[in-house]
mmCIF file of C-alpha atoms in Angstrom:
data_model
loop_
_atom_site.group_PDB
_atom_site.id
_atom_site.type_symbol
_atom_site.label_atom_id
_atom_site.label_comp_id
_atom_site.label_asym_id
_atom_site.label_seq_id
_atom_site.Cartn_x
_atom_site.Cartn_y
_atom_site.Cartn_z
ATOM 1 C CA UNK A 1 26.162 5.401 -10.663
ATOM 2 C CA UNK A 2 25.043 2.243 -12.422
ATOM 3 C CA UNK A 3 21.601 3.695 -13.127
ATOM 4 C CA UNK A 4 23.111 6.726 -14.874
ATOM 5 C CA UNK A 5 25.232 4.587 -17.202
ATOM 6 C CA UNK A 6 22.213 2.381 -17.897
ATOM 7 C CA UNK A 7 20.122 5.423 -18.852
ATOM 8 C CA UNK A 8 22.906 6.701 -21.106
ATOM 9 C CA UNK A 9 23.159 3.279 -22.760
ATOM 10 C CA UNK A 10 19.403 3.155 -23.315
ATOM 11 C CA UNK A 11 19.434 6.675 -24.720
ATOM 12 C CA UNK A 12 22.199 5.821 -27.185
ATOM 13 C CA UNK A 13 20.418 2.598 -28.164
ATOM 14 C CA UNK A 14 17.089 4.350 -28.701
ATOM 15 C CA UNK A 15 18.606 7.195 -30.729
ATOM 16 C CA UNK A 16 20.405 4.747 -33.037
ATOM 17 C CA UNK A 17 17.200 2.687 -33.259
ATOM 18 C CA UNK A 18 15.312 5.840 -34.240
ATOM 19 C CA UNK A 19 17.807 6.640 -37.010
ATOM 20 C CA UNK A 20 17.591 3.066 -38.309
ATOM 21 C CA UNK A 21 13.810 2.884 -38.422
ATOM 22 C CA UNK A 22 12.779 6.438 -39.274
ATOM 23 C CA UNK A 23 12.273 5.596 -42.944
ATOM 24 C CA UNK A 24 10.374 2.375 -42.192
ATOM 25 C CA UNK A 25 7.817 3.628 -39.676
ATOM 26 C CA UNK A 26 4.915 6.032 -39.933
ATOM 27 C CA UNK A 27 4.666 9.316 -38.046
ATOM 28 C CA UNK A 28 2.725 7.861 -35.121
ATOM 29 C CA UNK A 29 5.431 5.337 -34.318
ATOM 30 C CA UNK A 30 8.140 7.980 -34.753
ATOM 31 C CA UNK A 31 6.318 10.219 -32.288
ATOM 32 C CA UNK A 32 6.212 7.361 -29.765
ATOM 33 C CA UNK A 33 9.973 6.871 -30.053
ATOM 34 C CA UNK A 34 10.632 10.628 -29.790
ATOM 35 C CA UNK A 35 8.410 10.741 -26.710
ATOM 36 C CA UNK A 36 10.375 7.842 -25.185
ATOM 37 C CA UNK A 37 13.646 9.674 -25.867
ATOM 38 C CA UNK A 38 12.233 12.809 -24.238
ATOM 39 C CA UNK A 39 11.217 10.778 -21.171
ATOM 40 C CA UNK A 40 14.741 9.319 -20.996
ATOM 41 C CA UNK A 41 16.193 12.827 -21.147
ATOM 42 C CA UNK A 42 14.028 13.878 -18.184
ATOM 43 C CA UNK A 43 15.060 10.763 -16.237
ATOM 44 C CA UNK A 44 18.725 11.434 -16.985
ATOM 45 C CA UNK A 45 18.413 15.017 -15.712
ATOM 46 C CA UNK A 46 16.737 13.790 -12.536
ATOM 47 C CA UNK A 47 19.492 11.236 -11.946
ATOM 48 C CA UNK A 48 22.190 13.881 -12.356
ATOM 49 C CA UNK A 49 20.633 15.951 -9.538
ATOM 50 C CA UNK A 50 20.981 13.026 -7.118
#
């Protein structure tokens, strides 16, 4: 249960971080953040199955 809430917190933090820094970073860095968000989404889906 704690791991799910931690993943949700990290996801919310990363998405707000992405919105904050989108205009300040180049495309490569944006792609890294989007990839991290995608990985978090996969992890969240895996946690929901358990």
